[in-house]
mmCIF file of the C-alpha atoms, coordinates in Angstrom:
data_MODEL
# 
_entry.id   MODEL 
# 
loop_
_atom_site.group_PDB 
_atom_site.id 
_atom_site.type_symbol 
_atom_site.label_atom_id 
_atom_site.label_alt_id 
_atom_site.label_comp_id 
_atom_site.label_asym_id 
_atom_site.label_entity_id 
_atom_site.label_seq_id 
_atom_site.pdbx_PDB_ins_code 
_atom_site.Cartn_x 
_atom_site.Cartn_y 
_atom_site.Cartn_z 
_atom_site.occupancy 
_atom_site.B_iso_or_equiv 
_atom_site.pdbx_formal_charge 
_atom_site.auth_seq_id 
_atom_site.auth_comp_id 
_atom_site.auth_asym_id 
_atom_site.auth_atom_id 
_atom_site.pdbx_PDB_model_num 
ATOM 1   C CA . UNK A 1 1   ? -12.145 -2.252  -24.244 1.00 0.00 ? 1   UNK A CA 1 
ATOM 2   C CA . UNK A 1 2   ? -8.435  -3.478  -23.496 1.00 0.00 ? 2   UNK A CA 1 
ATOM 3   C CA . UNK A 1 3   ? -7.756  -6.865  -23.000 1.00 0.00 ? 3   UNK A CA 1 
ATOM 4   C CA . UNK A 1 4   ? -7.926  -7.696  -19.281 1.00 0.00 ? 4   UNK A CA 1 
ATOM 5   C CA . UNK A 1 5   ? -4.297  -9.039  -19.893 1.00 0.00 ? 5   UNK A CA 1 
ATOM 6   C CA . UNK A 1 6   ? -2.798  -5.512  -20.772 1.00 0.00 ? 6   UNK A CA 1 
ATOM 7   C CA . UNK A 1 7   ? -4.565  -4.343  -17.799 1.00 0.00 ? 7   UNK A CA 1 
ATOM 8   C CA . UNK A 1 8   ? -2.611  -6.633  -15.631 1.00 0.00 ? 8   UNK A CA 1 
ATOM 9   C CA . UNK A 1 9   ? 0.627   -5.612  -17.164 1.00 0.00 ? 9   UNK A CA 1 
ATOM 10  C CA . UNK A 1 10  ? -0.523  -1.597  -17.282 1.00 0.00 ? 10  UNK A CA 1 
ATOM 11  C CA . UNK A 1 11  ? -1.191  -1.482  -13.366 1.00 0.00 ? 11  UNK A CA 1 
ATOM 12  C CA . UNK A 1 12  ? -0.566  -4.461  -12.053 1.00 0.00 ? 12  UNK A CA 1 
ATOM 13  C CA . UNK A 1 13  ? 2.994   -3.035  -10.454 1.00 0.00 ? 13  UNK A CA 1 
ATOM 14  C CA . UNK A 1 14  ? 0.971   -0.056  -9.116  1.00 0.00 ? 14  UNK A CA 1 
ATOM 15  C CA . UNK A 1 15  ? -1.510  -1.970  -7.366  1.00 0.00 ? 15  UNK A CA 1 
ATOM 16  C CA . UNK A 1 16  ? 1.087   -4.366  -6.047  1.00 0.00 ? 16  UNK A CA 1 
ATOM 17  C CA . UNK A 1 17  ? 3.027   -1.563  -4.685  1.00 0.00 ? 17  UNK A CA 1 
ATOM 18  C CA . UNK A 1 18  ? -0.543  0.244   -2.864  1.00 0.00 ? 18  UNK A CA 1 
ATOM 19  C CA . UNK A 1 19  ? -0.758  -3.254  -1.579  1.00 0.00 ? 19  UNK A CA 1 
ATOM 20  C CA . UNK A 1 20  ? 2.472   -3.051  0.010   1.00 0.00 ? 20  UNK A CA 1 
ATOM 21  C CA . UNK A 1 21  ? 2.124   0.516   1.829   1.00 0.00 ? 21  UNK A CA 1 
ATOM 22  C CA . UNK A 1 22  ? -1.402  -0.234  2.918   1.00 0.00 ? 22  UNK A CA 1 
ATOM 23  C CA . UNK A 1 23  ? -0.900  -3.702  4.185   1.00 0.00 ? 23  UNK A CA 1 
ATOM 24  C CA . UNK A 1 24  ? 3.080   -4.553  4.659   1.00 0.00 ? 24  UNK A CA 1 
ATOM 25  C CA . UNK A 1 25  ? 4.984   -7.264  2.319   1.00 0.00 ? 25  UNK A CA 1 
ATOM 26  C CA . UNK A 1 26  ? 3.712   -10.213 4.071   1.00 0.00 ? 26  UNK A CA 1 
ATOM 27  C CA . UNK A 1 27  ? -0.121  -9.902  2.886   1.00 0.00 ? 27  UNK A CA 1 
ATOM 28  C CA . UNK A 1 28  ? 0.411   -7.686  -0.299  1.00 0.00 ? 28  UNK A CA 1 
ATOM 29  C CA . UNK A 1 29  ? 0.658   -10.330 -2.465  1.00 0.00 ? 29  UNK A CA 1 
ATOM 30  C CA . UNK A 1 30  ? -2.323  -12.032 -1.661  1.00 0.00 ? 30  UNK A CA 1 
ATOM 31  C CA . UNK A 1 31  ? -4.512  -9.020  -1.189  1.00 0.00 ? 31  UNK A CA 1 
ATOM 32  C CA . UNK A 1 32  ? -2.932  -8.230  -5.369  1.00 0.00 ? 32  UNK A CA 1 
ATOM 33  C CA . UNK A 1 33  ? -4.058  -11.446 -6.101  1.00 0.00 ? 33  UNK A CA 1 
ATOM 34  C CA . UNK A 1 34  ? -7.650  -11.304 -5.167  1.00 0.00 ? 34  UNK A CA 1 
ATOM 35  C CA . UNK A 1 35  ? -7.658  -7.717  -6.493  1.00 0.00 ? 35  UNK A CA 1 
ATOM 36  C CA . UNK A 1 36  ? -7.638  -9.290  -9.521  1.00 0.00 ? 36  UNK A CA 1 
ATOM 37  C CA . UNK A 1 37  ? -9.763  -11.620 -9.161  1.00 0.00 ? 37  UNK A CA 1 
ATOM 38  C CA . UNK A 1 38  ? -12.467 -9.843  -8.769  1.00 0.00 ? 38  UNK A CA 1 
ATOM 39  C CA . UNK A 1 39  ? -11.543 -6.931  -11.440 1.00 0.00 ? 39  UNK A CA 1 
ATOM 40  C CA . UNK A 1 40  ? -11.439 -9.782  -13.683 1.00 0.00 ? 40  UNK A CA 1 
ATOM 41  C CA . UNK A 1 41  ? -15.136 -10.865 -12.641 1.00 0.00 ? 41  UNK A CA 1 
ATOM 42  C CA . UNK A 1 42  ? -16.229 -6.934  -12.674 1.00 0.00 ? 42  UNK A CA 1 
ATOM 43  C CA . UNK A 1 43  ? -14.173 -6.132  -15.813 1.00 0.00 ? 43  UNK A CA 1 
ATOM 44  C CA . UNK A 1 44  ? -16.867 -6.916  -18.586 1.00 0.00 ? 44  UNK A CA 1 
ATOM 45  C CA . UNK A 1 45  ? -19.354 -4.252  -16.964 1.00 0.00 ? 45  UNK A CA 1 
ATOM 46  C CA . UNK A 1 46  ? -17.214 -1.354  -16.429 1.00 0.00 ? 46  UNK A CA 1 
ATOM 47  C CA . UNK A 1 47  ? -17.399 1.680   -18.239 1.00 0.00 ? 47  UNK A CA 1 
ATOM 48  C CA . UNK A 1 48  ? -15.937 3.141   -21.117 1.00 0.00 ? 48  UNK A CA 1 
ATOM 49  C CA . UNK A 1 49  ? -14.608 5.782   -20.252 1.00 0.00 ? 49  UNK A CA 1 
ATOM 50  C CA . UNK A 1 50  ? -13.430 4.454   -16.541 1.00 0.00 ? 50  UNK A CA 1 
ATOM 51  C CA . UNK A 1 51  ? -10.591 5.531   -14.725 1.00 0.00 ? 51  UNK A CA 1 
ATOM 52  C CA . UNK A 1 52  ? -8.988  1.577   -14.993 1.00 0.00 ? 52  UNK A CA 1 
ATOM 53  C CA . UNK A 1 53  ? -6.451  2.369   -12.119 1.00 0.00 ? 53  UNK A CA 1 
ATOM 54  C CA . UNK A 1 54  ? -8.589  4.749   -9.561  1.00 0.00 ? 54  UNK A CA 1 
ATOM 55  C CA . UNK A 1 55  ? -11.263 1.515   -9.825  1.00 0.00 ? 55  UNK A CA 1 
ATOM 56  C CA . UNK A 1 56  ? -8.339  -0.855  -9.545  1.00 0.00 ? 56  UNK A CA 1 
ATOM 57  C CA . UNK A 1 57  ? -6.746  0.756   -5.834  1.00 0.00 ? 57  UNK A CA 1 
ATOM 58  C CA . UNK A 1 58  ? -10.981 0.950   -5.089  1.00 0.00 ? 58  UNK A CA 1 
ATOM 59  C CA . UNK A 1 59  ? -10.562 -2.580  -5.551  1.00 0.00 ? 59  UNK A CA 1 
ATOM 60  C CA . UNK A 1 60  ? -7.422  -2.914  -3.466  1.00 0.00 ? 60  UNK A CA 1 
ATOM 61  C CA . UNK A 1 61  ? -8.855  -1.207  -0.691  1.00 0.00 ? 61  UNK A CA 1 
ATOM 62  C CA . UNK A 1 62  ? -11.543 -3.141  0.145   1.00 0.00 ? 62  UNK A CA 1 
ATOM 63  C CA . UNK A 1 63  ? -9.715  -6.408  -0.339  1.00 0.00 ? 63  UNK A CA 1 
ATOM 64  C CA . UNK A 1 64  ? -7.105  -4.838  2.182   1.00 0.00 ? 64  UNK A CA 1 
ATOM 65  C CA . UNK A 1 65  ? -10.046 -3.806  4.330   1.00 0.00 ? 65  UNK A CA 1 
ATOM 66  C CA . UNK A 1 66  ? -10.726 -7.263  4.144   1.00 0.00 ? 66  UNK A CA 1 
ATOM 67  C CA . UNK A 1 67  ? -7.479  -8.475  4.968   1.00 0.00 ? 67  UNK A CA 1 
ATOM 68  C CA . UNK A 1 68  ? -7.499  -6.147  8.144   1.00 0.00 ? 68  UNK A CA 1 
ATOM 69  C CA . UNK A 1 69  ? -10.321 -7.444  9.143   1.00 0.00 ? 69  UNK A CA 1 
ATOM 70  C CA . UNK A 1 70  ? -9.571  -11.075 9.114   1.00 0.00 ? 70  UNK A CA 1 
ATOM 71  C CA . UNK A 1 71  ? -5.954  -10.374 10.622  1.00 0.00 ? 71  UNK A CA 1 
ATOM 72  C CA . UNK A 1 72  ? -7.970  -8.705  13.637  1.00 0.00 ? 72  UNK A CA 1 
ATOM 73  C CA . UNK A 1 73  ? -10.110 -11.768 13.773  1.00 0.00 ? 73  UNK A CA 1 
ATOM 74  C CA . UNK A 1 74  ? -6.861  -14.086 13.928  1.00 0.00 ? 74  UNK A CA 1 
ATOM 75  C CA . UNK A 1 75  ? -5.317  -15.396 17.074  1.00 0.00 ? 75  UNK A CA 1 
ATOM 76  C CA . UNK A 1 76  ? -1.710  -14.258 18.145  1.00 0.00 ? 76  UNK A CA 1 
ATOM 77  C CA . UNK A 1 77  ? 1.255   -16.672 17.892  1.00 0.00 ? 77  UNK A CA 1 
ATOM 78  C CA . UNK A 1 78  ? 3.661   -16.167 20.665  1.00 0.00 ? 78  UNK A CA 1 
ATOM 79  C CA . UNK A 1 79  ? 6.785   -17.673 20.449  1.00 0.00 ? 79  UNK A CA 1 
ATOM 80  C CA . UNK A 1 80  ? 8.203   -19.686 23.171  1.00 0.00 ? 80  UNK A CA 1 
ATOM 81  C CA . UNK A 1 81  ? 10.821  -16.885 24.231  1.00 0.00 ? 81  UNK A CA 1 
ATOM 82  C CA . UNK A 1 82  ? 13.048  -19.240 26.291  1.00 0.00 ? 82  UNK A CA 1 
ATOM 83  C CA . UNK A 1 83  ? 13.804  -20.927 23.139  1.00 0.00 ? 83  UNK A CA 1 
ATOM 84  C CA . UNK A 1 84  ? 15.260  -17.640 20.986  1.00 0.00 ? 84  UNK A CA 1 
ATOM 85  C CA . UNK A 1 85  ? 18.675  -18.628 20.264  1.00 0.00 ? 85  UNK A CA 1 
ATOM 86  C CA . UNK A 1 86  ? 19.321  -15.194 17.949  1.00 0.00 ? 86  UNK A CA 1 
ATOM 87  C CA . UNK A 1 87  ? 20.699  -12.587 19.597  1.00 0.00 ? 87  UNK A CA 1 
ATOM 88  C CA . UNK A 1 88  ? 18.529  -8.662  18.968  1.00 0.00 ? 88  UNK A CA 1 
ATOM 89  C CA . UNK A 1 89  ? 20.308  -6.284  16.591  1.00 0.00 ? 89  UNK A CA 1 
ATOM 90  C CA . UNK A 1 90  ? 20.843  -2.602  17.609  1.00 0.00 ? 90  UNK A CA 1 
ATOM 91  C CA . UNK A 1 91  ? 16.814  -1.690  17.960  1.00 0.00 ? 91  UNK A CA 1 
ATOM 92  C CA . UNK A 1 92  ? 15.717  -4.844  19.492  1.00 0.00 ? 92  UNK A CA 1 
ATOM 93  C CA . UNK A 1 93  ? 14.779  -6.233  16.030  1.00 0.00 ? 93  UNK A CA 1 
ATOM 94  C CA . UNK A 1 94  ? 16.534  -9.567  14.717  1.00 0.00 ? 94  UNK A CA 1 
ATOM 95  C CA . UNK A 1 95  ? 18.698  -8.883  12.072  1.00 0.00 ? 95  UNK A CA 1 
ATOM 96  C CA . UNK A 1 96  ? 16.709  -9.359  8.204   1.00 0.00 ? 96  UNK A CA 1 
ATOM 97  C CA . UNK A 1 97  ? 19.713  -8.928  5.979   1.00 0.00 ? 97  UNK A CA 1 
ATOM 98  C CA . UNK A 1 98  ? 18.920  -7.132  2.623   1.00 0.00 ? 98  UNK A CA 1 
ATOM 99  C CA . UNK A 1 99  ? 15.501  -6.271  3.287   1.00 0.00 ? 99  UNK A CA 1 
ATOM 100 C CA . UNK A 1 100 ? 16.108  -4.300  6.544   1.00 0.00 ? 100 UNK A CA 1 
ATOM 101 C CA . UNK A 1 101 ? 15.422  -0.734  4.761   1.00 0.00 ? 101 UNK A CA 1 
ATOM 102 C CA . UNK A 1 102 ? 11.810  -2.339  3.547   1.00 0.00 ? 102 UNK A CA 1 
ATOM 103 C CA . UNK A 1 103 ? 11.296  -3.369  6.831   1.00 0.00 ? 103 UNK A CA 1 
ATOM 104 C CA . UNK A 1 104 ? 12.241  -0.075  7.735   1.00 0.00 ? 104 UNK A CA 1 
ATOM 105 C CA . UNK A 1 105 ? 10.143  1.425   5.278   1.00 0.00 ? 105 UNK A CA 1 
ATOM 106 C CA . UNK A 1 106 ? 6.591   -0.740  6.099   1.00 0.00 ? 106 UNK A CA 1 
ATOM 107 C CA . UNK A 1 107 ? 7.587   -0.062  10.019  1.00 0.00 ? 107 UNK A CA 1 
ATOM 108 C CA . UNK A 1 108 ? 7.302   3.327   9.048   1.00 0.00 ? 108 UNK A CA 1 
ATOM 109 C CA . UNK A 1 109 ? 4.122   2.993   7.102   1.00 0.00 ? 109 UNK A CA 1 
ATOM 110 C CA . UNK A 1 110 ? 2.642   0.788   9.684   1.00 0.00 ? 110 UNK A CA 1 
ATOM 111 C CA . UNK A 1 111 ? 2.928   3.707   12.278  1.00 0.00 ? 111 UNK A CA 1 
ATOM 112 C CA . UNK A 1 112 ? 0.848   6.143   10.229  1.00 0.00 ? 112 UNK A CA 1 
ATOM 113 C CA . UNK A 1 113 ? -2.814  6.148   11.298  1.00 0.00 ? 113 UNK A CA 1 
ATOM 114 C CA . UNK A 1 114 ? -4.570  3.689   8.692   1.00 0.00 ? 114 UNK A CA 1 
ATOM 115 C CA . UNK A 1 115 ? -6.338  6.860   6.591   1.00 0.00 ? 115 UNK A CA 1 
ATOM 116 C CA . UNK A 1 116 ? -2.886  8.694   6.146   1.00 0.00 ? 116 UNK A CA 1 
ATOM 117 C CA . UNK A 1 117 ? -1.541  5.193   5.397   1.00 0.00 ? 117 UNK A CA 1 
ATOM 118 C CA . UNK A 1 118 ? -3.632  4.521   3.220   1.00 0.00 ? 118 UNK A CA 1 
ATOM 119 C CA . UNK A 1 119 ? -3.823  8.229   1.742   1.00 0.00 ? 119 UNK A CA 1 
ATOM 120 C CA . UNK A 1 120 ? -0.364  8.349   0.938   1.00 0.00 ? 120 UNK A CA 1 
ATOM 121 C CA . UNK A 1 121 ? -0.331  4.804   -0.578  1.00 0.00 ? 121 UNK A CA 1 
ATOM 122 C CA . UNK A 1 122 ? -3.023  6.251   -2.814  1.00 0.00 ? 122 UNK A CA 1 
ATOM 123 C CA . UNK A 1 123 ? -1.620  9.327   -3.782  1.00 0.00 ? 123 UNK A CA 1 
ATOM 124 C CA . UNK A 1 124 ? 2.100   9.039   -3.349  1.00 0.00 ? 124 UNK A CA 1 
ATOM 125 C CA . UNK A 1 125 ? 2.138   5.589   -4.529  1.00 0.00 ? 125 UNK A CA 1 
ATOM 126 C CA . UNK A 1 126 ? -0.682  4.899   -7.364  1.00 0.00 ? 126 UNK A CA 1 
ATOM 127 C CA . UNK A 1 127 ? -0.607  8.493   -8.377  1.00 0.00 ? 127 UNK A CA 1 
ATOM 128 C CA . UNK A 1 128 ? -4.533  8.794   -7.645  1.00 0.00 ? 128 UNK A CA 1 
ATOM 129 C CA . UNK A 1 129 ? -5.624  12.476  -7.626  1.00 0.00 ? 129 UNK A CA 1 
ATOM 130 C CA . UNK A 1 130 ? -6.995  13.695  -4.328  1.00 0.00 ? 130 UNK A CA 1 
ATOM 131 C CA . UNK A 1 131 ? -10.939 13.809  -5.779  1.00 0.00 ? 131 UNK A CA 1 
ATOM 132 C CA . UNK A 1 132 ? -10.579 10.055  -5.996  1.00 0.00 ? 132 UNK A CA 1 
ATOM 133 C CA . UNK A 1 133 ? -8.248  9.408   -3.238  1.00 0.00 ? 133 UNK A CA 1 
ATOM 134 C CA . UNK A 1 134 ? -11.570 11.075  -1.081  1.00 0.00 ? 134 UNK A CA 1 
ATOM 135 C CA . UNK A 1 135 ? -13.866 9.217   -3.259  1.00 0.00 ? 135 UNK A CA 1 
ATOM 136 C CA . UNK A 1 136 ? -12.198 5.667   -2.220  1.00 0.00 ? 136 UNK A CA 1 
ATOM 137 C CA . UNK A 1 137 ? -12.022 6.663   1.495   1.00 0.00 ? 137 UNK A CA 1 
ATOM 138 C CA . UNK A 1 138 ? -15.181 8.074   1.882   1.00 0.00 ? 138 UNK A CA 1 
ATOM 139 C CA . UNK A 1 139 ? -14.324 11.834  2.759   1.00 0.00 ? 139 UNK A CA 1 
ATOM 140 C CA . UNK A 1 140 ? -13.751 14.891  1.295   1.00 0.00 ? 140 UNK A CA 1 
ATOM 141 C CA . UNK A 1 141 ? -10.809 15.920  -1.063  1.00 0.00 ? 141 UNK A CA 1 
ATOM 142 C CA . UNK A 1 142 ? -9.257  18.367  1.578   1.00 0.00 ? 142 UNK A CA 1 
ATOM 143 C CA . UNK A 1 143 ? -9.470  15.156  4.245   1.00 0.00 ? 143 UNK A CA 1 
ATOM 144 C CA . UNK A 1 144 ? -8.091  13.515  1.521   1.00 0.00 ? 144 UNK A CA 1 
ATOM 145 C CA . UNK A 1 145 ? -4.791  16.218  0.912   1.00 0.00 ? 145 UNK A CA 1 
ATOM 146 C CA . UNK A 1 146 ? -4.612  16.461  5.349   1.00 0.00 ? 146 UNK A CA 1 
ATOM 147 C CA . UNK A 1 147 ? -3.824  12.889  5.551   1.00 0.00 ? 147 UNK A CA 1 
ATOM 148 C CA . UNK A 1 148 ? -1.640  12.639  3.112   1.00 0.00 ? 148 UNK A CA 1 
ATOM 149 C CA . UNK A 1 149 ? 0.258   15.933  4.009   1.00 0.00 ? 149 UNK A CA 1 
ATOM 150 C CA . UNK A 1 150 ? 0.219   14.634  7.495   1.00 0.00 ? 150 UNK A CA 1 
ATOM 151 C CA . UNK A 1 151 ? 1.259   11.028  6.809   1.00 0.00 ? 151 UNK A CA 1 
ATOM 152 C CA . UNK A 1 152 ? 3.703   12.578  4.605   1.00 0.00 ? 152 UNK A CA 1 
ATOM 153 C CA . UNK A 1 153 ? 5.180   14.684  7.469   1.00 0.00 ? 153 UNK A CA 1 
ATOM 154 C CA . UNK A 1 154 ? 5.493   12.371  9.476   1.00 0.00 ? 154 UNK A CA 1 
ATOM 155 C CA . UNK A 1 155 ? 7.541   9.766   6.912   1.00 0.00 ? 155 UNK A CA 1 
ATOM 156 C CA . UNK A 1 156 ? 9.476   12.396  6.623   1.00 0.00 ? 156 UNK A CA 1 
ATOM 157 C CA . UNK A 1 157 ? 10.649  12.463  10.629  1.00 0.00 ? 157 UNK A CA 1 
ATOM 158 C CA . UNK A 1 158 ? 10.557  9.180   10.828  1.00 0.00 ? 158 UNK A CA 1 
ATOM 159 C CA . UNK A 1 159 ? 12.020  7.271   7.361   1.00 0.00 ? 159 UNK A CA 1 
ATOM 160 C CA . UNK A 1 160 ? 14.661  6.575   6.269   1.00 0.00 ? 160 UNK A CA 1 
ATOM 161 C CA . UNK A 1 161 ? 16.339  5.569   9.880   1.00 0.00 ? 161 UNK A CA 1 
ATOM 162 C CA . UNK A 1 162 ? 19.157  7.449   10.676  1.00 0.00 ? 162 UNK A CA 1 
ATOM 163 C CA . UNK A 1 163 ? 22.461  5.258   9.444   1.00 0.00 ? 163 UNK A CA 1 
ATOM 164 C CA . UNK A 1 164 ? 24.939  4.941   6.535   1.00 0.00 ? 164 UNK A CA 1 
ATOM 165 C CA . UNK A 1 165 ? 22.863  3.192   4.654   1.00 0.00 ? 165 UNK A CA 1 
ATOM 166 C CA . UNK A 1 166 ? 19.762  5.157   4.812   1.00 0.00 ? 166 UNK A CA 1 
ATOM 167 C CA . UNK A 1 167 ? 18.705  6.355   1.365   1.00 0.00 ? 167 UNK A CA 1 
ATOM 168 C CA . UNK A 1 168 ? 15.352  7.961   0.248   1.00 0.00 ? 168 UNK A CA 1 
ATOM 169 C CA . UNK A 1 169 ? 13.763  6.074   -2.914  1.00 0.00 ? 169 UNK A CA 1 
ATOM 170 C CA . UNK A 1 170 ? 11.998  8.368   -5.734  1.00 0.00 ? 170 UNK A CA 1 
ATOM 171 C CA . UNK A 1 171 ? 8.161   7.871   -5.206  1.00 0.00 ? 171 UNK A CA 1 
ATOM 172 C CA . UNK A 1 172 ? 6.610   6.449   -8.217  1.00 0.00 ? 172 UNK A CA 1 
ATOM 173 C CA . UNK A 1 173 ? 4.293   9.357   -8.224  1.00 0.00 ? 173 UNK A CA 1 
ATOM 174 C CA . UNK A 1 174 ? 7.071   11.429  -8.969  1.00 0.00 ? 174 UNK A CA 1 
ATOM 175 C CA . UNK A 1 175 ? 7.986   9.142   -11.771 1.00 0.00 ? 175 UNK A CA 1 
ATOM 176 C CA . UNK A 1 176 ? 4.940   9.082   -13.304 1.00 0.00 ? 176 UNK A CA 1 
ATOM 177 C CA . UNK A 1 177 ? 4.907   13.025  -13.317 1.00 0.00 ? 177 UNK A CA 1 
ATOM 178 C CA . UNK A 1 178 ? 1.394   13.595  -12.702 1.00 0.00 ? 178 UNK A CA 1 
ATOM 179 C CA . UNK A 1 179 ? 0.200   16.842  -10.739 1.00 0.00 ? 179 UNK A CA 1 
ATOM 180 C CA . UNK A 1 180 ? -3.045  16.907  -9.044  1.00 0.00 ? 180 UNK A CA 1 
# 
Protein backbone atom coordinates (compact mmCIF):
# COMPACT_ATOMS: atom_id res chain seq x y z
CA UNK A 1 0.00 0.00 0.00
CA UNK A 2 1.16 3.71 -0.85
CA UNK A 3 2.26 5.84 1.68
CA UNK A 4 -0.66 7.92 2.99
CA UNK A 5 1.68 10.93 2.09
CA UNK A 6 1.64 10.21 -1.78
CA UNK A 7 -1.97 9.88 -1.39
CA UNK A 8 -2.26 13.38 -0.21
CA UNK A 9 -0.16 14.68 -3.01
CA UNK A 10 -1.99 12.12 -5.76
CA UNK A 11 -5.61 13.53 -4.94
CA UNK A 12 -5.39 15.87 -2.61
CA UNK A 13 -6.00 18.82 -5.47
CA UNK A 14 -9.00 16.74 -6.68
CA UNK A 15 -10.67 16.49 -3.51
CA UNK A 16 -9.95 20.11 -2.71
CA UNK A 17 -11.47 21.14 -5.89
CA UNK A 18 -14.99 18.60 -5.24
CA UNK A 19 -14.85 20.49 -2.02
CA UNK A 20 -15.11 23.68 -3.69
CA UNK A 21 -18.13 22.88 -6.22
CA UNK A 22 -20.05 21.03 -3.56
CA UNK A 23 -19.65 23.45 -0.75
CA UNK A 24 -18.30 27.08 -2.10
CA UNK A 25 -14.59 28.46 -1.19
CA UNK A 26 -15.44 29.55 2.20
CA UNK A 27 -15.93 25.90 3.81
CA UNK A 28 -13.85 23.82 1.23
CA UNK A 29 -10.92 23.99 3.00
CA UNK A 30 -12.04 22.80 6.12
CA UNK A 31 -14.37 20.14 4.84
CA UNK A 32 -10.53 18.93 2.75
CA UNK A 33 -9.10 19.00 5.93
CA UNK A 34 -11.25 16.67 7.86
CA UNK A 35 -11.47 14.55 4.68
CA UNK A 36 -8.29 13.68 5.55
CA UNK A 37 -8.48 13.18 8.68
CA UNK A 38 -10.46 10.59 8.70
CA UNK A 39 -8.95 8.78 5.40
CA UNK A 40 -5.92 8.88 7.40
CA UNK A 41 -7.74 7.01 10.42
CA UNK A 42 -9.58 4.57 7.72
CA UNK A 43 -6.47 4.25 5.51
CA UNK A 44 -4.78 1.11 7.21
CA UNK A 45 -8.06 -1.05 6.55
CA UNK A 46 -8.84 -0.32 3.06
CA UNK A 47 -8.50 -2.59 0.38
CA UNK A 48 -6.07 -3.51 -2.03
CA UNK A 49 -7.32 -3.13 -4.82
CA UNK A 50 -9.56 0.17 -3.81
CA UNK A 51 -10.49 2.82 -5.97
CA UNK A 52 -8.19 5.51 -3.56
CA UNK A 53 -10.03 8.57 -5.17
CA UNK A 54 -13.88 7.26 -5.65
CA UNK A 55 -13.40 6.39 -1.56
CA UNK A 56 -11.69 9.72 -1.11
CA UNK A 57 -14.89 12.15 -2.78
CA UNK A 58 -17.13 9.21 -0.57
CA UNK A 59 -15.25 10.72 2.08
CA UNK A 60 -15.77 14.31 0.98
CA UNK A 61 -19.30 13.92 0.72
CA UNK A 62 -20.26 13.06 3.88
CA UNK A 63 -17.95 15.53 5.56
CA UNK A 64 -19.75 18.16 3.22
CA UNK A 65 -23.04 16.57 4.23
CA UNK A 66 -21.82 17.36 7.45
CA UNK A 67 -20.90 20.74 6.85
CA UNK A 68 -24.49 21.38 5.37
CA UNK A 69 -25.87 20.25 8.10
CA UNK A 70 -24.21 22.27 10.72
CA UNK A 71 -24.46 25.51 8.42
CA UNK A 72 -28.38 24.81 8.53
CA UNK A 73 -28.12 24.48 12.25
CA UNK A 74 -26.21 27.98 12.47
CA UNK A 75 -27.84 31.27 13.18
CA UNK A 76 -27.88 34.10 10.46
CA UNK A 77 -25.69 37.22 10.86
CA UNK A 78 -27.37 40.25 9.54
CA UNK A 79 -25.49 43.14 9.10
CA UNK A 80 -26.55 46.40 10.41
CA UNK A 81 -27.56 47.80 6.83
CA UNK A 82 -27.63 51.49 7.90
CA UNK A 83 -24.03 51.17 8.45
CA UNK A 84 -22.90 49.88 4.63
CA UNK A 85 -20.68 52.52 3.53
CA UNK A 86 -19.76 50.47 -0.01
CA UNK A 87 -21.65 51.30 -2.68
CA UNK A 88 -23.38 47.74 -4.89
CA UNK A 89 -21.60 46.94 -8.16
CA UNK A 90 -23.66 46.38 -11.37
CA UNK A 91 -25.76 43.10 -9.93
CA UNK A 92 -26.28 44.31 -6.50
CA UNK A 93 -23.14 42.41 -5.33
CA UNK A 94 -20.13 44.44 -3.67
CA UNK A 95 -17.35 44.49 -5.77
CA UNK A 96 -14.59 41.22 -4.86
CA UNK A 97 -11.77 42.23 -7.14
CA UNK A 98 -9.87 39.22 -8.69
CA UNK A 99 -11.99 36.59 -7.49
CA UNK A 100 -15.29 37.89 -8.99
CA UNK A 101 -15.36 35.03 -11.86
CA UNK A 102 -15.03 32.30 -8.76
CA UNK A 103 -17.63 33.98 -7.16
CA UNK A 104 -19.30 33.82 -10.29
CA UNK A 105 -18.52 30.38 -10.77
CA UNK A 106 -19.69 28.95 -6.95
CA UNK A 107 -22.93 31.40 -7.49
CA UNK A 108 -23.48 29.33 -10.30
CA UNK A 109 -22.84 26.06 -8.60
CA UNK A 110 -24.75 27.11 -5.61
CA UNK A 111 -27.96 27.45 -7.83
CA UNK A 112 -27.88 23.85 -9.04
CA UNK A 113 -30.12 21.58 -6.94
CA UNK A 114 -27.60 19.92 -4.32
CA UNK A 115 -27.64 16.24 -6.32
CA UNK A 116 -26.70 17.91 -9.75
CA UNK A 117 -24.26 19.98 -7.66
CA UNK A 118 -22.91 17.56 -6.29
CA UNK A 119 -23.11 15.17 -9.49
CA UNK A 120 -21.22 17.37 -11.55
CA UNK A 121 -18.58 18.06 -8.83
CA UNK A 122 -18.19 14.30 -8.91
CA UNK A 123 -18.02 13.64 -12.36
CA UNK A 124 -16.93 16.82 -14.05
CA UNK A 125 -14.61 17.65 -11.36
CA UNK A 126 -12.95 14.35 -9.68
CA UNK A 127 -13.42 12.45 -12.86
CA UNK A 128 -15.57 9.69 -10.91
CA UNK A 129 -17.37 7.38 -13.40
CA UNK A 130 -21.13 7.49 -13.22
CA UNK A 131 -21.36 3.70 -11.41
CA UNK A 132 -19.64 5.39 -8.51
CA UNK A 133 -20.90 8.81 -8.82
CA UNK A 134 -24.57 6.68 -8.13
CA UNK A 135 -22.84 4.58 -5.67
CA UNK A 136 -21.79 7.81 -3.45
CA UNK A 137 -25.27 9.41 -3.85
CA UNK A 138 -27.27 6.62 -3.28
CA UNK A 139 -29.13 6.20 -6.75
CA UNK A 140 -28.82 4.67 -9.81
CA UNK A 141 -26.13 5.32 -12.57
CA UNK A 142 -28.75 6.84 -15.07
CA UNK A 143 -29.89 9.31 -11.90
CA UNK A 144 -26.45 9.66 -11.65
CA UNK A 145 -25.76 10.79 -15.75
CA UNK A 146 -29.57 13.06 -15.42
CA UNK A 147 -28.11 15.20 -12.83
CA UNK A 148 -25.15 15.75 -14.14
CA UNK A 149 -26.47 16.32 -17.77
CA UNK A 150 -28.97 18.57 -16.17
CA UNK A 151 -26.65 20.47 -13.82
CA UNK A 152 -24.47 20.61 -16.73
CA UNK A 153 -27.17 22.33 -18.86
CA UNK A 154 -27.90 24.51 -16.82
CA UNK A 155 -24.00 25.84 -16.10
CA UNK A 156 -24.04 26.11 -19.37
CA UNK A 157 -27.06 28.99 -19.48
CA UNK A 158 -26.03 30.35 -16.67
CA UNK A 159 -21.82 30.50 -16.35
CA UNK A 160 -19.67 32.25 -17.33
CA UNK A 161 -21.77 35.75 -16.87
CA UNK A 162 -22.14 37.55 -19.83
CA UNK A 163 -19.07 40.34 -19.94
CA UNK A 164 -15.57 40.91 -21.41
CA UNK A 165 -14.06 39.08 -19.11
CA UNK A 166 -16.06 35.99 -19.08
CA UNK A 167 -13.95 32.97 -20.00
CA UNK A 168 -14.81 29.20 -19.71
CA UNK A 169 -11.98 27.16 -17.74
CA UNK A 170 -11.07 23.47 -19.11
CA UNK A 171 -12.72 21.00 -16.57
CA UNK A 172 -10.18 18.87 -14.99
CA UNK A 173 -12.10 15.92 -16.18
CA UNK A 174 -11.24 16.84 -19.49
CA UNK A 175 -7.66 17.05 -18.47
CA UNK A 176 -7.43 13.98 -17.01
CA UNK A 177 -8.91 12.35 -20.28
CA UNK A 178 -10.92 9.75 -18.80
CA UNK A 179 -14.25 8.51 -20.59
CA UNK A 180 -16.89 6.85 -18.67
Amino acid sequence: MKPFERVVAEHGATVLRVCRAVLGPVDAEDAWSETFLSALKAYPRLDEGANVEAWLVTIAHRKAIDVTRVRARAPIAVPDVAGLTHEPSRDGLPERGVEQRDDDLWRALAALPPKQRQAVAYHHVAGLPYQEVAAILGGTTEAARRAASDGMATLRRTYPPAGPSAARAPSARASKGSAS
